[in-house]
């Protein structure tokens, strides 16, 4: 039996295997031109919104700080383009909320060159100085959570950090931005990992990459010295391997206790994109003003990985990627955990890793008609959290939200969508659970 373990890739129980559609993994990162007008929301992260320090009519240069962090759990914002500030007012955002934003009319001849920042010797920086530098960059978790990256690195002193886990799984279908960054920026990634290890005090860093990305695994291994305290681990290609709890289980064989944070078991986790960007920006003390976004799906004629200035309107991004049909369904993030958006007249923010575009009729056809639950148990077999989505779904239909929370661990659901994916009755289980969680939150807050 032991020989079998050699071939077995670390992973977690249950999960699903959706078609991967990773065609854009072969497409090198391309720079997107500037839109005529960019809108930078002050709240693109968890925590307090940034505070604007520019006003209408003022000239700003690409890379200049245009808003400062408002306290510890906040980050600054930088100008993604050189131009004139047209307004500082409320604008619509991806969530549907109108948020305070800085609107910049781009100079037609704005250079791609970043006009702010200077080379610094990062070897001289202490752990505290690195954490401050991460905040100054304006970096947030690029895997989608948008938690300020510096706050994640500064774990409470009572919890010594043993391991930095680096999430390079990118298990959602269609998304390949992280894959391309690992391939094209491996040195930035390793530099970012070294900063993060120094900042949080981790003795080892483990990079988890799904085994469907052998080129990325090789690219990083090729530049690591033999005695490095950074190691690369191929994990099984299975959704949702990239969820934090699943990766902790796969890489360390440990579980994060219910209700606990990973630092409480001596672990800090960051996405590969976050660390590659830190490795790229901190040595030049530059702000985070553009990010790699996968634009893919059957509705896109020029799919690829684009370096998109923060604040670029979604409509402009889709036009550049060859989406001409208005009758499309646009999903932000991947199809498993992403959400459809109602308006294209909102800006790309720091948390957007992918935009997947479907033809609307194909989308409707693929969803199928909803039928009653046939008690097949497929959803129970798929749930990586060991929940009973079938029972939760029945309770949701009866709006028994409190029973869902108190008896069936609704709060354990992290909305991965595996149950909806496998359900032969096409019951939109995860949507029901999102609504239920929202209602429970509101009741608890009342
Ligand atoms: S969405 Fe929730 S209930 Fe459904 S499989 Fe994922 S964790 Fe389980
Ligand atoms: S997968 Fe769908 S039909 Fe089967 S038990 Fe779960 S909810 Fe019912």
GROMACS .gro file of C-alpha atoms and ligand atoms in nm:
model
  462
    1UNK     CA    1   0.000   0.000   0.000
    2UNK     CA    2   0.285   0.238   0.077
    3UNK     CA    3   0.390   0.254  -0.286
    4UNK     CA    4   0.041   0.383  -0.370
    5UNK     CA    5   0.091   0.675  -0.132
    6UNK     CA    6   0.384   0.786  -0.345
    7UNK     CA    7   0.150   0.848  -0.637
    8UNK     CA    8  -0.137   0.982  -0.430
    9UNK     CA    9  -0.152   1.363  -0.429
   10UNK     CA   10  -0.246   1.539  -0.105
   11UNK     CA   11  -0.604   1.659  -0.101
   12UNK     CA   12  -0.926   1.664   0.107
   13UNK     CA   13  -1.243   1.454   0.128
   14UNK     CA   14  -1.530   1.497  -0.122
   15UNK     CA   15  -1.542   1.791  -0.367
   16UNK     CA   16  -1.614   1.779  -0.740
   17UNK     CA   17  -1.436   1.774  -1.078
   18UNK     CA   18  -1.594   2.037  -1.305
   19UNK     CA   19  -1.460   2.077  -1.660
   20UNK     CA   20  -1.159   2.303  -1.629
   21UNK     CA   21  -1.174   2.522  -1.940
   22UNK     CA   22  -0.824   2.656  -1.871
   23UNK     CA   23  -0.757   2.753  -2.235
   24UNK     CA   24  -0.621   3.098  -2.138
   25UNK     CA   25  -0.340   2.932  -1.942
   26UNK     CA   26  -0.149   2.939  -2.273
   27UNK     CA   27  -0.197   3.315  -2.316
   28UNK     CA   28   0.075   3.547  -2.185
   29UNK     CA   29  -0.028   3.845  -1.971
   30UNK     CA   30  -0.115   4.142  -2.194
   31UNK     CA   31  -0.145   4.506  -2.090
   32UNK     CA   32  -0.485   4.666  -2.136
   33UNK     CA   33  -0.492   5.027  -2.267
   34UNK     CA   34  -0.633   5.305  -2.053
   35UNK     CA   35  -1.005   5.375  -2.069
   36UNK     CA   36  -1.095   5.744  -2.117
   37UNK     CA   37  -1.225   5.763  -1.759
   38UNK     CA   38  -1.133   5.552  -1.453
   39UNK     CA   39  -1.330   5.529  -1.130
   40UNK     CA   40  -1.142   5.430  -0.812
   41UNK     CA   41  -1.379   5.334  -0.527
   42UNK     CA   42  -1.259   5.415  -0.175
   43UNK     CA   43  -1.382   5.083  -0.042
   44UNK     CA   44  -1.228   4.792  -0.230
   45UNK     CA   45  -1.124   4.606   0.082
   46UNK     CA   46  -1.249   4.471   0.412
   47UNK     CA   47  -1.225   4.746   0.676
   48UNK     CA   48  -1.259   5.123   0.672
   49UNK     CA   49  -1.270   5.300   0.333
   50UNK     CA   50  -0.966   5.499   0.219
   51UNK     CA   51  -0.978   5.879   0.269
   52UNK     CA   52  -0.942   6.089  -0.051
   53UNK     CA   53  -0.666   6.352  -0.048
   54UNK     CA   54  -0.732   6.495  -0.396
   55UNK     CA   55  -1.014   6.715  -0.523
   56UNK     CA   56  -1.191   6.784  -0.852
   57UNK     CA   57  -0.976   6.972  -1.103
   58UNK     CA   58  -0.647   6.845  -0.962
   59UNK     CA   59  -0.386   6.679  -1.183
   60UNK     CA   60  -0.268   6.334  -1.069
   61UNK     CA   61   0.018   6.122  -1.198
   62UNK     CA   62   0.015   5.744  -1.241
   63UNK     CA   63   0.118   5.586  -0.912
   64UNK     CA   64   0.051   5.895  -0.697
   65UNK     CA   65  -0.128   5.840  -0.365
   66UNK     CA   66  -0.483   5.976  -0.410
   67UNK     CA   67  -0.635   5.841  -0.088
   68UNK     CA   68  -0.480   5.743   0.244
   69UNK     CA   69  -0.558   5.454   0.477
   70UNK     CA   70  -0.812   5.547   0.745
   71UNK     CA   71  -0.669   5.353   1.037
   72UNK     CA   72  -0.508   5.012   1.071
   73UNK     CA   73  -0.767   4.800   0.888
   74UNK     CA   74  -0.761   5.015   0.576
   75UNK     CA   75  -0.530   5.074   0.278
   76UNK     CA   76  -0.439   5.371   0.058
   77UNK     CA   77  -0.533   5.407  -0.310
   78UNK     CA   78  -0.305   5.523  -0.593
   79UNK     CA   79  -0.379   5.685  -0.928
   80UNK     CA   80  -0.395   5.411  -1.195
   81UNK     CA   81  -0.347   5.666  -1.473
   82UNK     CA   82  -0.218   6.022  -1.520
   83UNK     CA   83  -0.498   6.271  -1.573
   84UNK     CA   84  -0.735   6.518  -1.413
   85UNK     CA   85  -0.961   6.437  -1.119
   86UNK     CA   86  -1.311   6.502  -1.250
   87UNK     CA   87  -1.504   6.428  -0.934
   88UNK     CA   88  -1.489   6.280  -0.586
   89UNK     CA   89  -1.842   6.155  -0.529
   90UNK     CA   90  -2.070   5.852  -0.508
   91UNK     CA   91  -2.051   5.605  -0.798
   92UNK     CA   92  -2.206   5.259  -0.856
   93UNK     CA   93  -1.986   4.959  -0.776
   94UNK     CA   94  -1.991   4.586  -0.837
   95UNK     CA   95  -2.192   4.512  -0.523
   96UNK     CA   96  -2.468   4.742  -0.646
   97UNK     CA   97  -2.383   4.991  -0.371
   98UNK     CA   98  -2.291   5.350  -0.457
   99UNK     CA   99  -1.960   5.427  -0.288
  100UNK     CA  100  -1.738   5.731  -0.261
  101UNK     CA  101  -1.501   5.718  -0.557
  102UNK     CA  102  -1.235   5.925  -0.729
  103UNK     CA  103  -1.306   5.974  -1.100
  104UNK     CA  104  -1.001   6.043  -1.319
  105UNK     CA  105  -1.020   6.162  -1.680
  106UNK     CA  106  -0.712   5.999  -1.833
  107UNK     CA  107  -0.468   6.203  -2.037
  108UNK     CA  108  -0.479   6.068  -2.391
  109UNK     CA  109  -0.102   6.042  -2.384
  110UNK     CA  110  -0.077   5.899  -2.032
  111UNK     CA  111   0.236   5.688  -2.009
  112UNK     CA  112   0.232   5.332  -1.875
  113UNK     CA  113   0.539   5.431  -1.677
  114UNK     CA  114   0.477   5.465  -1.303
  115UNK     CA  115   0.599   5.808  -1.199
  116UNK     CA  116   0.609   5.747  -0.824
  117UNK     CA  117   0.822   5.524  -0.603
  118UNK     CA  118   1.192   5.466  -0.560
  119UNK     CA  119   1.420   5.165  -0.531
  120UNK     CA  120   1.463   5.055  -0.168
  121UNK     CA  121   1.691   4.799  -0.008
  122UNK     CA  122   1.438   4.558   0.135
  123UNK     CA  123   1.706   4.352   0.312
  124UNK     CA  124   1.738   4.641   0.557
  125UNK     CA  125   1.368   4.640   0.646
  126UNK     CA  126   1.253   4.495   0.980
  127UNK     CA  127   0.938   4.279   1.006
  128UNK     CA  128   0.738   4.585   1.120
  129UNK     CA  129   0.872   4.794   0.831
  130UNK     CA  130   0.773   4.526   0.579
  131UNK     CA  131   0.420   4.517   0.725
  132UNK     CA  132   0.405   4.897   0.690
  133UNK     CA  133   0.539   4.871   0.333
  134UNK     CA  134   0.265   4.616   0.247
  135UNK     CA  135   0.001   4.860   0.376
  136UNK     CA  136   0.161   5.149   0.184
  137UNK     CA  137   0.139   4.945  -0.138
  138UNK     CA  138  -0.239   4.929  -0.081
  139UNK     CA  139  -0.231   4.552  -0.112
  140UNK     CA  140  -0.533   4.335  -0.034
  141UNK     CA  141  -0.581   3.960  -0.068
  142UNK     CA  142  -0.611   3.908  -0.443
  143UNK     CA  143  -0.777   3.569  -0.414
  144UNK     CA  144  -1.110   3.745  -0.375
  145UNK     CA  145  -1.140   3.817  -0.002
  146UNK     CA  146  -0.979   4.164  -0.030
  147UNK     CA  147  -0.866   4.154   0.333
  148UNK     CA  148  -0.583   4.406   0.384
  149UNK     CA  149  -0.268   4.198   0.329
  150UNK     CA  150  -0.061   4.370   0.600
  151UNK     CA  151  -0.320   4.287   0.868
  152UNK     CA  152  -0.307   3.919   0.774
  153UNK     CA  153   0.072   3.917   0.807
  154UNK     CA  154   0.063   4.077   1.152
  155UNK     CA  155  -0.075   3.783   1.352
  156UNK     CA  156  -0.126   3.842   1.727
  157UNK     CA  157   0.200   3.794   1.920
  158UNK     CA  158   0.052   3.509   2.131
  159UNK     CA  159   0.034   3.293   1.820
  160UNK     CA  160   0.379   3.221   1.675
  161UNK     CA  161   0.357   3.149   1.304
  162UNK     CA  162   0.522   2.830   1.186
  163UNK     CA  163   0.406   2.802   0.825
  164UNK     CA  164   0.328   3.042   0.545
  165UNK     CA  165   0.096   2.858   0.304
  166UNK     CA  166   0.093   2.996  -0.047
  167UNK     CA  167  -0.220   2.923  -0.242
  168UNK     CA  168  -0.150   2.855  -0.609
  169UNK     CA  169  -0.440   2.614  -0.667
  170UNK     CA  170  -0.671   2.834  -0.876
  171UNK     CA  171  -0.927   2.556  -0.882
  172UNK     CA  172  -1.217   2.754  -1.033
  173UNK     CA  173  -1.288   2.669  -1.399
  174UNK     CA  174  -1.174   2.927  -1.658
  175UNK     CA  175  -0.948   3.130  -1.423
  176UNK     CA  176  -0.577   3.130  -1.510
  177UNK     CA  177  -0.444   3.464  -1.380
  178UNK     CA  178  -0.256   3.302  -1.091
  179UNK     CA  179  -0.120   3.035  -1.325
  180UNK     CA  180   0.025   3.299  -1.559
  181UNK     CA  181   0.177   3.497  -1.270
  182UNK     CA  182   0.352   3.183  -1.143
  183UNK     CA  183   0.485   3.117  -1.494
  184UNK     CA  184   0.586   3.472  -1.583
  185UNK     CA  185   0.677   3.620  -1.244
  186UNK     CA  186   0.827   3.332  -1.041
  187UNK     CA  187   1.108   3.551  -0.909
  188UNK     CA  188   0.862   3.818  -0.790
  189UNK     CA  189   0.663   3.542  -0.622
  190UNK     CA  190   0.965   3.403  -0.438
  191UNK     CA  191   1.071   3.756  -0.334
  192UNK     CA  192   0.717   3.824  -0.206
  193UNK     CA  193   0.721   3.497  -0.012
  194UNK     CA  194   1.052   3.595   0.150
  195UNK     CA  195   0.905   3.933   0.257
  196UNK     CA  196   0.594   3.764   0.395
  197UNK     CA  197   0.798   3.505   0.587
  198UNK     CA  198   1.008   3.775   0.747
  199UNK     CA  199   0.698   3.982   0.829
  200UNK     CA  200   0.500   3.702   0.996
  201UNK     CA  201   0.795   3.505   1.133
  202UNK     CA  202   0.718   3.181   0.944
  203UNK     CA  203   1.005   2.931   0.932
  204UNK     CA  204   0.878   2.747   0.626
  205UNK     CA  205   0.671   2.836   0.324
  206UNK     CA  206   0.475   2.571   0.134
  207UNK     CA  207   0.335   2.656  -0.208
  208UNK     CA  208   0.034   2.440  -0.298
  209UNK     CA  209  -0.032   2.410  -0.672
  210UNK     CA  210  -0.283   2.179  -0.838
  211UNK     CA  211  -0.113   1.909  -1.043
  212UNK     CA  212  -0.276   2.036  -1.364
  213UNK     CA  213  -0.011   2.313  -1.371
  214UNK     CA  214   0.318   2.123  -1.407
  215UNK     CA  215   0.478   2.418  -1.593
  216UNK     CA  216   0.412   2.652  -1.299
  217UNK     CA  217   0.549   2.396  -1.054
  218UNK     CA  218   0.865   2.365  -1.268
  219UNK     CA  219   0.903   2.742  -1.312
  220UNK     CA  220   0.917   2.797  -0.936
  221UNK     CA  221   1.124   2.489  -0.856
  222UNK     CA  222   1.381   2.597  -1.116
  223UNK     CA  223   1.468   2.911  -0.922
  224UNK     CA  224   1.460   2.770  -0.568
  225UNK     CA  225   1.796   2.667  -0.424
  226UNK     CA  226   1.819   2.308  -0.298
  227UNK     CA  227   1.837   2.416   0.068
  228UNK     CA  228   1.548   2.662   0.045
  229UNK     CA  229   1.291   2.685   0.325
  230UNK     CA  230   1.035   2.739   0.051
  231UNK     CA  231   0.893   2.424  -0.110
  232UNK     CA  232   0.646   2.352  -0.388
  233UNK     CA  233   0.379   2.083  -0.344
  234UNK     CA  234   0.162   1.940  -0.620
  235UNK     CA  235  -0.188   1.881  -0.483
  236UNK     CA  236  -0.475   1.696  -0.644
  237UNK     CA  237  -0.676   1.883  -0.908
  238UNK     CA  238  -1.013   1.894  -0.744
  239UNK     CA  239  -1.261   2.169  -0.666
  240UNK     CA  240  -1.251   2.348  -0.411
  241UNK     CA  241  -0.886   2.264  -0.345
  242UNK     CA  242  -0.807   2.637  -0.329
  243UNK     CA  243  -1.035   2.701  -0.029
  244UNK     CA  244  -0.821   2.786   0.274
  245UNK     CA  245  -0.939   2.498   0.491
  246UNK     CA  246  -0.891   2.245   0.211
  247UNK     CA  247  -0.538   2.361   0.143
  248UNK     CA  248  -0.440   2.352   0.511
  249UNK     CA  249  -0.568   1.994   0.519
  250UNK     CA  250  -0.388   1.900   0.198
  251UNK     CA  251  -0.051   2.059   0.284
  252UNK     CA  252  -0.029   2.009   0.660
  253UNK     CA  253  -0.283   1.732   0.725
  254UNK     CA  254  -0.441   1.959   0.986
  255UNK     CA  255  -0.783   2.113   1.035
  256UNK     CA  256  -0.863   2.467   1.140
  257UNK     CA  257  -1.107   2.419   1.434
  258UNK     CA  258  -1.460   2.554   1.374
  259UNK     CA  259  -1.474   2.925   1.451
  260UNK     CA  260  -1.092   2.959   1.473
  261UNK     CA  261  -0.855   3.155   1.247
  262UNK     CA  262  -0.564   2.986   1.074
  263UNK     CA  263  -0.307   3.188   1.275
  264UNK     CA  264  -0.437   3.006   1.583
  265UNK     CA  265  -0.278   2.689   1.447
  266UNK     CA  266   0.040   2.875   1.348
  267UNK     CA  267  -0.052   2.928   0.983
  268UNK     CA  268  -0.074   3.236   0.761
  269UNK     CA  269  -0.205   3.186   0.408
  270UNK     CA  270  -0.171   3.414   0.108
  271UNK     CA  271  -0.262   3.379  -0.256
  272UNK     CA  272   0.024   3.354  -0.511
  273UNK     CA  273  -0.099   3.669  -0.687
  274UNK     CA  274  -0.083   3.877  -0.369
  275UNK     CA  275   0.274   3.769  -0.295
  276UNK     CA  276   0.395   3.802  -0.656
  277UNK     CA  277   0.261   4.159  -0.661
  278UNK     CA  278   0.431   4.236  -0.328
  279UNK     CA  279   0.758   4.102  -0.469
  280UNK     CA  280   0.710   4.321  -0.777
  281UNK     CA  281   0.607   4.643  -0.600
  282UNK     CA  282   0.777   4.668  -0.258
  283UNK     CA  283   1.139   4.691  -0.389
  284UNK     CA  284   1.023   4.987  -0.603
  285UNK     CA  285   0.793   5.125  -0.326
  286UNK     CA  286   0.511   5.152  -0.578
  287UNK     CA  287   0.139   5.132  -0.522
  288UNK     CA  288  -0.094   4.859  -0.644
  289UNK     CA  289  -0.262   5.021  -0.946
  290UNK     CA  290  -0.330   4.736  -1.189
  291UNK     CA  291  -0.399   4.365  -1.163
  292UNK     CA  292  -0.401   4.053  -1.377
  293UNK     CA  293  -0.758   3.957  -1.469
  294UNK     CA  294  -0.863   3.651  -1.669
  295UNK     CA  295  -1.132   3.737  -1.924
  296UNK     CA  296  -1.270   3.413  -2.066
  297UNK     CA  297  -1.577   3.210  -2.150
  298UNK     CA  298  -1.777   3.124  -2.460
  299UNK     CA  299  -1.891   3.486  -2.501
  300UNK     CA  300  -1.534   3.624  -2.543
  301UNK     CA  301  -1.358   3.638  -2.881
  302UNK     CA  302  -1.018   3.755  -2.746
  303UNK     CA  303  -0.988   3.563  -2.419
  304UNK     CA  304  -0.673   3.607  -2.217
  305UNK     CA  305  -0.502   3.739  -1.907
  306UNK     CA  306  -0.499   4.116  -1.907
  307UNK     CA  307  -0.310   4.359  -1.682
  308UNK     CA  308  -0.603   4.593  -1.613
  309UNK     CA  309  -0.567   4.935  -1.443
  310UNK     CA  310  -0.782   4.945  -1.126
  311UNK     CA  311  -1.091   5.156  -1.196
  312UNK     CA  312  -1.129   5.055  -1.562
  313UNK     CA  313  -1.501   5.020  -1.647
  314UNK     CA  314  -1.607   4.660  -1.697
  315UNK     CA  315  -1.773   4.755  -2.026
  316UNK     CA  316  -1.435   4.878  -2.158
  317UNK     CA  317  -1.260   4.557  -2.046
  318UNK     CA  318  -1.516   4.344  -2.227
  319UNK     CA  319  -1.492   4.553  -2.545
  320UNK     CA  320  -1.113   4.511  -2.544
  321UNK     CA  321  -1.157   4.134  -2.498
  322UNK     CA  322  -1.389   4.118  -2.798
  323UNK     CA  323  -1.730   4.093  -2.633
  324UNK     CA  324  -1.966   4.263  -2.875
  325UNK     CA  325  -2.292   4.084  -2.801
  326UNK     CA  326  -2.498   4.272  -2.542
  327UNK     CA  327  -2.697   3.959  -2.462
  328UNK     CA  328  -2.443   3.799  -2.234
  329UNK     CA  329  -2.427   3.685  -1.875
  330UNK     CA  330  -2.120   3.823  -1.699
  331UNK     CA  331  -1.989   3.636  -1.397
  332UNK     CA  332  -1.732   3.796  -1.170
  333UNK     CA  333  -1.488   3.536  -1.045
  334UNK     CA  334  -1.529   3.176  -1.156
  335UNK     CA  335  -1.858   3.004  -1.240
  336UNK     CA  336  -1.859   2.802  -0.915
  337UNK     CA  337  -1.828   3.081  -0.659
  338UNK     CA  338  -1.864   3.394  -0.870
  339UNK     CA  339  -2.173   3.605  -0.900
  340UNK     CA  340  -2.360   3.749  -1.198
  341UNK     CA  341  -2.355   4.126  -1.225
  342UNK     CA  342  -2.637   4.353  -1.328
  343UNK     CA  343  -2.443   4.647  -1.478
  344UNK     CA  344  -2.128   4.677  -1.687
  345UNK     CA  345  -2.091   5.044  -1.591
  346UNK     CA  346  -1.894   4.969  -1.277
  347UNK     CA  347  -1.516   4.964  -1.228
  348UNK     CA  348  -1.273   4.675  -1.192
  349UNK     CA  349  -1.152   4.665  -0.832
  350UNK     CA  350  -0.857   4.503  -0.656
  351UNK     CA  351  -1.050   4.184  -0.573
  352UNK     CA  352  -1.150   4.091  -0.931
  353UNK     CA  353  -0.942   3.798  -1.055
  354UNK     CA  354  -1.164   3.691  -1.342
  355UNK     CA  355  -1.455   3.779  -1.563
  356UNK     CA  356  -1.633   3.488  -1.731
  357UNK     CA  357  -1.879   3.566  -2.007
  358UNK     CA  358  -2.155   3.330  -2.122
  359UNK     CA  359  -2.411   3.358  -2.391
  360UNK     CA  360  -2.733   3.416  -2.195
  361UNK     CA  361  -2.940   3.150  -2.371
  362UNK     CA  362  -2.663   2.890  -2.320
  363UNK     CA  363  -2.649   2.984  -1.953
  364UNK     CA  364  -3.023   2.939  -1.910
  365UNK     CA  365  -3.018   2.608  -2.096
  366UNK     CA  366  -2.732   2.477  -1.880
  367UNK     CA  367  -2.917   2.560  -1.560
  368UNK     CA  368  -3.220   2.347  -1.655
  369UNK     CA  369  -3.558   2.340  -1.487
  370UNK     CA  370  -3.573   2.300  -1.112
  371UNK     CA  371  -3.733   1.976  -0.996
  372UNK     CA  372  -3.813   1.847  -0.646
  373UNK     CA  373  -3.536   1.680  -0.445
  374UNK     CA  374  -3.516   1.309  -0.524
  375UNK     CA  375  -3.307   1.230  -0.212
  376UNK     CA  376  -3.022   1.095  -0.421
  377UNK     CA  377  -2.759   1.212  -0.170
  378UNK     CA  378  -2.523   1.347  -0.438
  379UNK     CA  379  -2.499   1.683  -0.263
  380UNK     CA  380  -2.411   1.517   0.069
  381UNK     CA  381  -2.134   1.319  -0.103
  382UNK     CA  382  -1.997   1.636  -0.265
  383UNK     CA  383  -1.999   1.878   0.029
  384UNK     CA  384  -1.636   1.926   0.141
  385UNK     CA  385  -1.758   2.054   0.479
  386UNK     CA  386  -1.956   1.738   0.553
  387UNK     CA  387  -2.287   1.926   0.571
  388UNK     CA  388  -2.627   1.798   0.461
  389UNK     CA  389  -2.720   2.032   0.173
  390UNK     CA  390  -3.032   1.829   0.096
  391UNK     CA  391  -3.176   1.893   0.443
  392UNK     CA  392  -3.056   2.253   0.441
  393UNK     CA  393  -3.226   2.301   0.103
  394UNK     CA  394  -3.557   2.166   0.233
  395UNK     CA  395  -3.538   2.392   0.539
  396UNK     CA  396  -3.452   2.689   0.317
  397UNK     CA  397  -3.760   2.622   0.103
  398UNK     CA  398  -3.967   2.639   0.425
  399UNK     CA  399  -3.771   2.949   0.538
  400UNK     CA  400  -3.669   2.775   0.859
  401UNK     CA  401  -3.347   2.972   0.868
  402UNK     CA  402  -3.294   2.950   1.244
  403UNK     CA  403  -3.315   2.569   1.236
  404UNK     CA  404  -3.062   2.570   0.950
  405UNK     CA  405  -2.824   2.775   1.163
  406UNK     CA  406  -2.878   2.610   1.500
  407UNK     CA  407  -2.912   2.244   1.404
  408UNK     CA  408  -2.755   2.202   1.059
  409UNK     CA  409  -2.443   2.425   1.082
  410UNK     CA  410  -2.538   2.670   0.812
  411UNK     CA  411  -2.241   2.888   0.919
  412UNK     CA  412  -2.006   2.606   0.815
  413UNK     CA  413  -2.111   2.649   0.452
  414UNK     CA  414  -1.853   2.854   0.263
  415UNK     CA  415  -2.065   2.873  -0.051
  416UNK     CA  416  -1.838   2.663  -0.272
  417UNK     CA  417  -2.132   2.556  -0.489
  418UNK     CA  418  -2.038   2.183  -0.508
  419UNK     CA  419  -2.388   2.082  -0.395
  420UNK     CA  420  -2.561   2.291  -0.663
  421UNK     CA  421  -2.317   2.162  -0.923
  422UNK     CA  422  -2.402   1.795  -0.866
  423UNK     CA  423  -2.775   1.827  -0.799
  424UNK     CA  424  -2.966   1.640  -1.074
  425UNK     CA  425  -3.280   1.837  -0.981
  426UNK     CA  426  -3.098   2.166  -1.055
  427UNK     CA  427  -3.193   2.304  -0.714
  428UNK     CA  428  -2.994   2.629  -0.665
  429UNK     CA  429  -2.886   2.518  -0.318
  430UNK     CA  430  -2.599   2.761  -0.274
  431UNK     CA  431  -2.820   3.058  -0.364
  432UNK     CA  432  -3.069   2.945  -0.098
  433UNK     CA  433  -2.785   2.921   0.156
  434UNK     CA  434  -2.659   3.271   0.072
  435UNK     CA  435  -3.004   3.413   0.136
  436UNK     CA  436  -3.042   3.211   0.456
  437UNK     CA  437  -2.705   3.330   0.590
  438UNK     CA  438  -2.794   3.690   0.514
  439UNK     CA  439  -3.128   3.658   0.697
  440UNK     CA  440  -2.960   3.494   0.999
  441UNK     CA  441  -2.695   3.770   1.007
  442UNK     CA  442  -2.962   4.039   0.997
  443UNK     CA  443  -3.164   3.869   1.272
  444UNK     CA  444  -2.856   3.839   1.491
  445UNK     CA  445  -2.768   4.205   1.435
  446UNK     CA  446  -3.125   4.325   1.515
  447LIG     S1  447  -2.209   2.535  -0.089
  447LIG    FE1  448  -2.205   2.491   0.131
  447LIG     S2  449  -2.341   2.318   0.158
  447LIG    FE2  450  -2.296   2.332  -0.062
  447LIG     S3  451  -2.121   2.194  -0.088
  447LIG    FE3  452  -2.035   2.397  -0.052
  447LIG     S4  453  -1.999   2.407   0.171
  447LIG    FE4  454  -2.138   2.232   0.132
  448LIG     S1  455  -2.839   1.644  -0.495
  448LIG    FE1  456  -3.033   1.755  -0.522
  448LIG     S2  457  -3.183   1.592  -0.557
  448LIG    FE2  458  -3.004   1.491  -0.473
  448LIG     S3  459  -3.038   1.489  -0.248
  448LIG    FE3  460  -2.924   1.674  -0.293
  448LIG     S4  461  -3.082   1.831  -0.317
  448LIG    FE4  462  -3.185   1.634  -0.339
   0.00000   0.00000   0.00000
